[in-house]
CSV table of C-alpha atoms in Angstrom, one decimal:
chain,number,residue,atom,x,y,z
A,1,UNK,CA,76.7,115.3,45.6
A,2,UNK,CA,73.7,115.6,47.9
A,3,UNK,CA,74.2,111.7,49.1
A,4,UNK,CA,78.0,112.7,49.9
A,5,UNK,CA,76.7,115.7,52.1
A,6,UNK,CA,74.5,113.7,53.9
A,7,UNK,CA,76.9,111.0,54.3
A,8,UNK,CA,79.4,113.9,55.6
A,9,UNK,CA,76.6,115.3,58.3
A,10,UNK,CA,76.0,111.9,59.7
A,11,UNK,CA,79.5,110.9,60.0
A,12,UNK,CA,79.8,114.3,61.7
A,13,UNK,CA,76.9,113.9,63.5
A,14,UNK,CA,78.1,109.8,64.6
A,15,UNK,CA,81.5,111.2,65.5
A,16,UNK,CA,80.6,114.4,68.0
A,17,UNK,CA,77.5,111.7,69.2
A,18,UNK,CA,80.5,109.5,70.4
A,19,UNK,CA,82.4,112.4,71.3
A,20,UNK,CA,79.8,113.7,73.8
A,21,UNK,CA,79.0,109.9,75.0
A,22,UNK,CA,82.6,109.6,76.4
A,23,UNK,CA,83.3,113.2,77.5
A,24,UNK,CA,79.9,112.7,79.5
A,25,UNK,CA,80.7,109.3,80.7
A,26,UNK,CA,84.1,109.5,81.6
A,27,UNK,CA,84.0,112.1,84.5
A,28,UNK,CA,81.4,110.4,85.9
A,29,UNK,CA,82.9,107.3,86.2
A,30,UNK,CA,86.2,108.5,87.7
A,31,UNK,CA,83.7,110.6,90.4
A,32,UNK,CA,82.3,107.0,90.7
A,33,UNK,CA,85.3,105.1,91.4
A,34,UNK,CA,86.8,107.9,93.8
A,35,UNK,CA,83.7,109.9,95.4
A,36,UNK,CA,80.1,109.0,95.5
A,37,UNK,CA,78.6,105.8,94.4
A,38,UNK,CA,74.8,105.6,94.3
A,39,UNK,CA,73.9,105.7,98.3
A,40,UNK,CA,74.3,103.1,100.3
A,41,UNK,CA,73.9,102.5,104.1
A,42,UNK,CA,76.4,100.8,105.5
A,43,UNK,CA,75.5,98.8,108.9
A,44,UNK,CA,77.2,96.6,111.6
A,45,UNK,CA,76.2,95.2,114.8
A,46,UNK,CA,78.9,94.7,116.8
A,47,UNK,CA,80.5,94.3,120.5
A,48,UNK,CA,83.2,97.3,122.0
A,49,UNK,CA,85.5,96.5,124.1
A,50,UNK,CA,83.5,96.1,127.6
A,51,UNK,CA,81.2,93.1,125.8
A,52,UNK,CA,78.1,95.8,124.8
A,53,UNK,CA,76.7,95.7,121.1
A,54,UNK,CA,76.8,99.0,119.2
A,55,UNK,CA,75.1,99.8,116.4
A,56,UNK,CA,75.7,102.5,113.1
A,57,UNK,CA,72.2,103.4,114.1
A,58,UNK,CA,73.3,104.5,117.3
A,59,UNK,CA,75.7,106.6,115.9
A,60,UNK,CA,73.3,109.3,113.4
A,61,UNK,CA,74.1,113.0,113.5
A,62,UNK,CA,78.0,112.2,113.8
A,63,UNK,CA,80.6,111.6,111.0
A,64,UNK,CA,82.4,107.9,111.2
A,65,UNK,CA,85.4,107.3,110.0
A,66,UNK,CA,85.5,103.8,109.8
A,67,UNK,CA,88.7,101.5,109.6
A,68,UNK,CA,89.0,97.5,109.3
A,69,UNK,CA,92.2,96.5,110.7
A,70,UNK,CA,94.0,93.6,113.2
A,71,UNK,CA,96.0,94.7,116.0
A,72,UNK,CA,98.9,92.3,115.4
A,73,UNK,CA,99.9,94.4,112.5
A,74,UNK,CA,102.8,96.2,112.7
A,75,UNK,CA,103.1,99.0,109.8
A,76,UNK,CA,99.4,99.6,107.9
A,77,UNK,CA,97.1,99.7,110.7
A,78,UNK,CA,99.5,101.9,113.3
A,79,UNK,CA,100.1,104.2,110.6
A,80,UNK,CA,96.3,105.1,109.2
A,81,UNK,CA,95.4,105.1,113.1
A,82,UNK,CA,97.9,107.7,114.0
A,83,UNK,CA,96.2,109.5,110.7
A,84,UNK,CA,93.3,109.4,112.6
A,85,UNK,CA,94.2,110.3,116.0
A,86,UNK,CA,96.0,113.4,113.6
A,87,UNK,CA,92.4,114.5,112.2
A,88,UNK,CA,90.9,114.3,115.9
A,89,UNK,CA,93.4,116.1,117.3
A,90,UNK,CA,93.3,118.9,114.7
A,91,UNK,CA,89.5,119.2,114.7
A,92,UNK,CA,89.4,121.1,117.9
A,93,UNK,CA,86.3,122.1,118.8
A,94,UNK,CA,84.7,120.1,116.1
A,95,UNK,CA,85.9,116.8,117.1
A,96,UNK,CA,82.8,116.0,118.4
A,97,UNK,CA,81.1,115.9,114.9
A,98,UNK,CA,83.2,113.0,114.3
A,99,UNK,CA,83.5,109.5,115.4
A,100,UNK,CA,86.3,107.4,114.3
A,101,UNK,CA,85.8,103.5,114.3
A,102,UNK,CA,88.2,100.6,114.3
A,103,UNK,CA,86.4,97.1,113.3
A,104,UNK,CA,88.8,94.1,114.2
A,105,UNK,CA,89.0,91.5,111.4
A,106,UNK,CA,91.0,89.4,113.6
A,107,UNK,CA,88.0,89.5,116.4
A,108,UNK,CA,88.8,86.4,118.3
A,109,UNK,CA,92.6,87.2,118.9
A,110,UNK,CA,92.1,90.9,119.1
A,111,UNK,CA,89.4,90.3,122.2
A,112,UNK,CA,92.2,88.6,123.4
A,113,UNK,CA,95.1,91.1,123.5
A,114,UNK,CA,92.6,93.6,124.6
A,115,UNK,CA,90.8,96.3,122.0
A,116,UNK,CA,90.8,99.4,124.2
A,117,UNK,CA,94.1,99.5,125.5
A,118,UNK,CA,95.0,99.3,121.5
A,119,UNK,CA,92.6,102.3,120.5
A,120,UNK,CA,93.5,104.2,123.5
A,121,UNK,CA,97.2,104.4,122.9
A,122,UNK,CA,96.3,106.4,119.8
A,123,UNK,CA,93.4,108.3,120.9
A,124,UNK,CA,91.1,108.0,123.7
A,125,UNK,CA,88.2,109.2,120.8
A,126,UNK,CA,88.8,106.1,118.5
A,127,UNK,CA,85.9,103.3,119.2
A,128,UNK,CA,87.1,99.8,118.9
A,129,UNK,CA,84.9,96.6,118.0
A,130,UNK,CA,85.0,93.3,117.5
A,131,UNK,CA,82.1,90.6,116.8
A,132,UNK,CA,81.6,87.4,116.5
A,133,UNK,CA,83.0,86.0,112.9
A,134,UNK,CA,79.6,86.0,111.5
A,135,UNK,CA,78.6,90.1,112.7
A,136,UNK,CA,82.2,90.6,110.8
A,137,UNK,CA,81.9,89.4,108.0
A,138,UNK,CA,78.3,91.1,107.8
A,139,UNK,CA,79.8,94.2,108.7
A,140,UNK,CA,82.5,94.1,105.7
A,141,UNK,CA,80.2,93.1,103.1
A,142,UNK,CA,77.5,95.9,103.7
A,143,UNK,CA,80.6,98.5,103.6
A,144,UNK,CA,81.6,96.1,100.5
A,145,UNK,CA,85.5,95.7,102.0
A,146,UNK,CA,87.4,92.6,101.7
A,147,UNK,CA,89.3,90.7,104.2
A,148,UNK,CA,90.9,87.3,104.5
A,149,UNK,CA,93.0,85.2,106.4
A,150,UNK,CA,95.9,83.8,105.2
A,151,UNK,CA,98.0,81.0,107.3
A,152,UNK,CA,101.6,81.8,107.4
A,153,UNK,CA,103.7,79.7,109.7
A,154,UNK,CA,106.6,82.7,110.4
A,155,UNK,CA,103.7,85.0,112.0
A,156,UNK,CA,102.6,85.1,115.3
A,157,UNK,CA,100.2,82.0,115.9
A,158,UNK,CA,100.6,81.0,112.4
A,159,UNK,CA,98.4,83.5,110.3
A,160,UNK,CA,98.2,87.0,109.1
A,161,UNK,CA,95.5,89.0,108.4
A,162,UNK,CA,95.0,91.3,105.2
A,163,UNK,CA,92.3,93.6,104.7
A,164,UNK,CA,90.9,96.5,102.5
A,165,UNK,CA,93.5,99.7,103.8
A,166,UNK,CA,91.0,102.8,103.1
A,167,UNK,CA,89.5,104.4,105.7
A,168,UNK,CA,85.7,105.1,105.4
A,169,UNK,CA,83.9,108.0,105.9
A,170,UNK,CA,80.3,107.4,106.7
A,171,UNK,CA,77.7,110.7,106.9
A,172,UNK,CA,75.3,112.0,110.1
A,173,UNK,CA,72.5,110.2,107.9
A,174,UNK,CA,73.8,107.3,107.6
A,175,UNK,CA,74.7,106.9,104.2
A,176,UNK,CA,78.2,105.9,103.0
A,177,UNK,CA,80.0,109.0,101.4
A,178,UNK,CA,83.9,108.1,100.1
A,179,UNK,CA,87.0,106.1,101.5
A,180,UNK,CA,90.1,107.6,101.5
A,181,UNK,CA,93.0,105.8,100.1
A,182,UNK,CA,95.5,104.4,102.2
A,183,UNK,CA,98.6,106.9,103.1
A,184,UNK,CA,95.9,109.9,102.6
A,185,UNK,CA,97.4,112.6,104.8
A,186,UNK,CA,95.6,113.7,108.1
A,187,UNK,CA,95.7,117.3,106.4
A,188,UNK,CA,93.6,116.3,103.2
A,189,UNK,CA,90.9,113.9,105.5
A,190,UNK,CA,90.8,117.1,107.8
A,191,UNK,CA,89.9,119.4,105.0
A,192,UNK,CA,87.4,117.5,103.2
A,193,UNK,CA,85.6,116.5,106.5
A,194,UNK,CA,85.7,120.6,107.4
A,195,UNK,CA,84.6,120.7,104.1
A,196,UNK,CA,81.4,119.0,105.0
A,197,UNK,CA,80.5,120.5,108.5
B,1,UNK,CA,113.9,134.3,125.1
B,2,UNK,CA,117.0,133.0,123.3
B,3,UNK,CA,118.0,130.5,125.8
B,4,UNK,CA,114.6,129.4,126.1
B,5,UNK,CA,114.3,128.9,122.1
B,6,UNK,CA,117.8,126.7,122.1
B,7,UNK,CA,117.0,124.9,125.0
B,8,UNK,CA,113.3,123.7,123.3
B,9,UNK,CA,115.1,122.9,120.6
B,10,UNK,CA,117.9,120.7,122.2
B,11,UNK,CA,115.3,119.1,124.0
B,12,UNK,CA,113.0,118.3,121.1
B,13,UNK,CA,116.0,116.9,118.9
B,14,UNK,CA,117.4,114.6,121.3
B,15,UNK,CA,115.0,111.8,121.2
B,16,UNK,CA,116.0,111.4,117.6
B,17,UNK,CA,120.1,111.7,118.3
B,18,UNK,CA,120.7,108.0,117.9
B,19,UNK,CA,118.8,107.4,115.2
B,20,UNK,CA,120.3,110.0,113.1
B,21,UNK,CA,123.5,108.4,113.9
B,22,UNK,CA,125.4,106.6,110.9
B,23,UNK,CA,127.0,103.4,111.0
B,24,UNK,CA,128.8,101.8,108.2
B,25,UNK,CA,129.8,98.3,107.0
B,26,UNK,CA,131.4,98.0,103.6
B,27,UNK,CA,130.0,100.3,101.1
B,28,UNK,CA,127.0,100.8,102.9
B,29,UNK,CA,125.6,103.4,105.3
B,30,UNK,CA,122.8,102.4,107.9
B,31,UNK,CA,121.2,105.8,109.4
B,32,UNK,CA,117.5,107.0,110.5
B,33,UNK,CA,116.9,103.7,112.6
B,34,UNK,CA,114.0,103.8,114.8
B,35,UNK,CA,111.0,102.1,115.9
B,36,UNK,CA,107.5,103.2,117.5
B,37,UNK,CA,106.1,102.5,121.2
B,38,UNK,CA,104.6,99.1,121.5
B,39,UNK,CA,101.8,98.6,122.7
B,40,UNK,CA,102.2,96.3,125.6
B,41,UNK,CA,104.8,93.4,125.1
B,42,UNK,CA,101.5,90.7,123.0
B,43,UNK,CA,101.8,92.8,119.8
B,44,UNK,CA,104.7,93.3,117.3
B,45,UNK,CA,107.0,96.1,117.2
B,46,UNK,CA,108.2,97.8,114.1
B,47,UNK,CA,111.9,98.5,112.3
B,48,UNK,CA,112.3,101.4,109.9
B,49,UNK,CA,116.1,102.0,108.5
B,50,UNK,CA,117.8,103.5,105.8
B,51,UNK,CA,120.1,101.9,104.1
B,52,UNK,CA,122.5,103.6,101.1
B,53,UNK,CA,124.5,101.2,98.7
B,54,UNK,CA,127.6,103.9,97.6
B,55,UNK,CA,130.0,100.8,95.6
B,56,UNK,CA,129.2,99.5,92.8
B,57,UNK,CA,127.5,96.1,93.2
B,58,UNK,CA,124.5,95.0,94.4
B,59,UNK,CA,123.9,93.8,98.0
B,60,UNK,CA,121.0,92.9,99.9
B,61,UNK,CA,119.4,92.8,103.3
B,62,UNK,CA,119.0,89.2,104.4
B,63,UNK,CA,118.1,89.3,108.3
B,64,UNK,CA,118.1,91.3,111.4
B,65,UNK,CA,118.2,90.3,115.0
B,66,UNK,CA,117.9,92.2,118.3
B,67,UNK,CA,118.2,91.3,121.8
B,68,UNK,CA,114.7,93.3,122.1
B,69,UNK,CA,113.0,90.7,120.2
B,70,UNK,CA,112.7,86.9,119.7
B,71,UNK,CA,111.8,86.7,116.3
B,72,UNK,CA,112.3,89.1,114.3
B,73,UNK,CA,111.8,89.3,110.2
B,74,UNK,CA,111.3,91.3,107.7
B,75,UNK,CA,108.1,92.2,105.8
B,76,UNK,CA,106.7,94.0,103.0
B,77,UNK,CA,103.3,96.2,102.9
B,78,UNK,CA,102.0,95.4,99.4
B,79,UNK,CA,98.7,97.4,98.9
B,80,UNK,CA,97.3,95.6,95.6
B,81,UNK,CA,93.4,97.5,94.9
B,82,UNK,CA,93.2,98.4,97.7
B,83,UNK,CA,93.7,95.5,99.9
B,84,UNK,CA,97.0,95.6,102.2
B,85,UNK,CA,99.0,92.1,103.1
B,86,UNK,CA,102.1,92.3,104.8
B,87,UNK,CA,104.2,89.3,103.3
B,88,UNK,CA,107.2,88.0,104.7
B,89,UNK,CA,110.6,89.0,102.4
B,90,UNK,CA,113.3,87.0,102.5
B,91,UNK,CA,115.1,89.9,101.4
B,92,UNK,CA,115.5,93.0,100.8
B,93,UNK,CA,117.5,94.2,97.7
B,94,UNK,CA,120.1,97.3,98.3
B,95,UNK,CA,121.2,97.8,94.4
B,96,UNK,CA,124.4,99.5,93.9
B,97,UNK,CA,124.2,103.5,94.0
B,98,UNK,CA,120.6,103.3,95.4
B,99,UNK,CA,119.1,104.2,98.9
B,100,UNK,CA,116.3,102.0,100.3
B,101,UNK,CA,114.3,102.8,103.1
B,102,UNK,CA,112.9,100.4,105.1
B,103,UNK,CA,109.5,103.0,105.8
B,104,UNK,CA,106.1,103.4,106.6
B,105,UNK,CA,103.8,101.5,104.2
B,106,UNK,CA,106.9,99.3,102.3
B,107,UNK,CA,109.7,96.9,103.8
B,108,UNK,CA,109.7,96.5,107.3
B,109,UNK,CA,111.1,94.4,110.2
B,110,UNK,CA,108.3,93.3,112.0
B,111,UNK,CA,109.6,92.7,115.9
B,112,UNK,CA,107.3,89.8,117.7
B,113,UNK,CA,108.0,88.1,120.4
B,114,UNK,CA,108.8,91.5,122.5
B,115,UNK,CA,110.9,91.2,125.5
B,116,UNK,CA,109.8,93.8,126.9
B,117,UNK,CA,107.3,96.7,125.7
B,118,UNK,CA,108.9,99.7,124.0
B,119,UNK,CA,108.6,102.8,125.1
B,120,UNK,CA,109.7,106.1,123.8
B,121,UNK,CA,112.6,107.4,124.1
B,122,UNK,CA,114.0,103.9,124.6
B,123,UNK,CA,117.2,102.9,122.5
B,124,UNK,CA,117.8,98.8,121.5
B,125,UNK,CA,120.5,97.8,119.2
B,126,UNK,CA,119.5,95.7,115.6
B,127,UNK,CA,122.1,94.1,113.6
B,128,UNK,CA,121.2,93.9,110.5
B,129,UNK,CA,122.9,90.9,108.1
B,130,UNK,CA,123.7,91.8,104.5
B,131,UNK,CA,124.3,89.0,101.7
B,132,UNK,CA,127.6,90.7,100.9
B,133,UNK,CA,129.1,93.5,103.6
B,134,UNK,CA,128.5,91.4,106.3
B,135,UNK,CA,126.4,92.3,109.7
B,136,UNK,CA,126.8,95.4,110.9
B,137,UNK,CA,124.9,96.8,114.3
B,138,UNK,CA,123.0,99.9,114.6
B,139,UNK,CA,121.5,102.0,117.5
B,140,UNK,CA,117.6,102.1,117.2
B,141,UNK,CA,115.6,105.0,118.9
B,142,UNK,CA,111.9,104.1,119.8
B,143,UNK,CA,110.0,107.4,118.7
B,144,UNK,CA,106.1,108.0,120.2
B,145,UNK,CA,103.5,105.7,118.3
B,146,UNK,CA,102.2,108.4,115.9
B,147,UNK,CA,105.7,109.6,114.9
B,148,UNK,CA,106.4,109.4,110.9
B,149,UNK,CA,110.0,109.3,111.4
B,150,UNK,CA,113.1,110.4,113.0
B,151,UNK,CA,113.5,114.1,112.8
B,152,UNK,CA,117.2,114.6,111.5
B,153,UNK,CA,118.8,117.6,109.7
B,154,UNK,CA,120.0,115.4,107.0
B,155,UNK,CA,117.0,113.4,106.9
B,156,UNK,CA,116.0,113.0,103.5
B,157,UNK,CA,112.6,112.2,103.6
């Protein structure tokens, strides 16, 4: 009798063990996937549009939102960037605490067609770059973003581009703080950077 | 006060007149066609439509061709963990009794080779060829490049 209450306490015991293991881990991990992983600093050294290398150091005290993106693309990139130029219009006064970025990963072409004629026809606020193919691909992995090329004869000199979507919001410290999914609306990106301010 | 009120708002719903227009071939409607500024004549244009299948078999979109543009195809935006590609599709399925929207972040018809830039409040004609009901031509309306869409009464979006 006294074995079979002990064998009932440590089942109970074993079974609200696991019980608080998952209830603790789980929330976390969603925040994880969604919100804050541990801190990182994202960096990138990279040339705008009139040939001059900017840095994310230059940039402390502001906000980024960061996009990667190609300007030969016709439906993803126009549609997060006129999300953007949404949020910047809508911050008003504010819209100085925040400085949205577009990185080219199609660098060589995208010097080409011109960057700043592209940014500007969204919003005059939006900074575009575009490196070398080496400063690129450094700048992807340290915000840990994927692209790649992929050769396809129908597209415009025979390859497209695809590329992580989200947009990436960087802090005045430096430190990288979420992405928001692709198709967020400018409403919820405005809210949660007020949120912040 | 009045006048000025209707007059605002005659003015702000006639860019979007032709592409709330309807056109039909067959048992299916074409309406809400429109497309966004270009920027300059290098870089592709964009198609949205929306196309409803009222009969009772399947059809499909197979091409589209404009005057405004050389080559023009359709595409689909597949976001898969969050990395976006924009595939070529060699069609687009309209099943019977369904609506599909050629939209924002799905199918599209990606315009390159430009003829000329777009610019709002510009109007060029696509025909669009199904496998079954035929071609059929339809009036697009170039809306500003942030615009989400045409704003129609009957848009149901």
């Amino acid at each position: 009798m006294r074995l079979r209450t002990l064998q009932i306490i440590l089942w109970t015991a074993a079974i609200l063990g696991t019980a608080i293991f998952a209830w603790a881990r789980w929330p976390a991990g969603n925040q994880a996937a969604t919100e804050t992983v541990s801190a990182f600093e994202p960096s990138f050294a990279l040339a705008d549009s009139e040939g001059k290398l900017r840095t994310n150091a230059e940039f402390r005290g502001k906000f980024l939102l960061v996009f990667f993106g190609f300007t030969n693309c016709p439906d993803v990139c126009p549609t997060t960037l006129a999300e953007v130029a949404q949020v910047m219009d809508n911050l008003g006064p504010e819209t100085d605490k925040v400085l949205p970025i577009f990185i080219s990963v199609d660098p060589e072409r995208d010097r080409r067609l011109g960057m700043s004629a592209y940014t500007e026809a969204f919003h005059p606020a939006i900074l575009g770059l575009a490196g070398t193919e080496a400063e690129t691909r450094a700048a992807a992995e340290s915000f840990k973003i994927f692209y790649g090329r992929e050769n396809d004869g129908k597209s415009p000199d025979g390859y497209t581009m695809s590329h992580s979507s989200g947009l990436f919001l960087v802090g005045p410290d430096g430190a990288w703080l979420r992405q928001f999914a692709y198709g967020t609306p400018a409403a919820d990106i405005l809210s949660d950077l007020k949120s912040r301010f | 006060m009045k006048h000025l009120i209707l007059t605002t708002a005659l003015v702000l719903s006639a860019p979007a007149a032709f592409a709330c227009e309807t056109v039909t071939v067959g048992d299916l409607t074409i309406q809400h066609a429109w497309s966004k500024a270009s920027i300059g004549v290098d870089r592709p244009a964009v198609f949205y439509v929306e196309i409803t299948n009222s009969g009772s078999s399947d059809d499909a979109l197979v091409g589209i061709s404009t005057p405004a543009a050389g080559m023009p195809m359709l595409h689909e935006t597949v976001v898969t963990d969050g990395i976006a590609s924009m595939p070529h599709a060699m069609s687009v399925p309209v099943p019977a009794g369904q609506t599909v929207q050629l939209a924002p972040g799905g199918y599209h018809g990606m315009l390159m080779g430009l003829t000329a830039a777009l610019k709002e409040g510009d109007r060029f004609p696509v025909t669009l060829t199904f496998e079954k009901a035929g071609a059929v031509t339809a009036n697009v309306d170039v809306l500003p490049l942030r615009s989400e869409g045409p704003d129609c009464a009957d848009a149901g979006q």
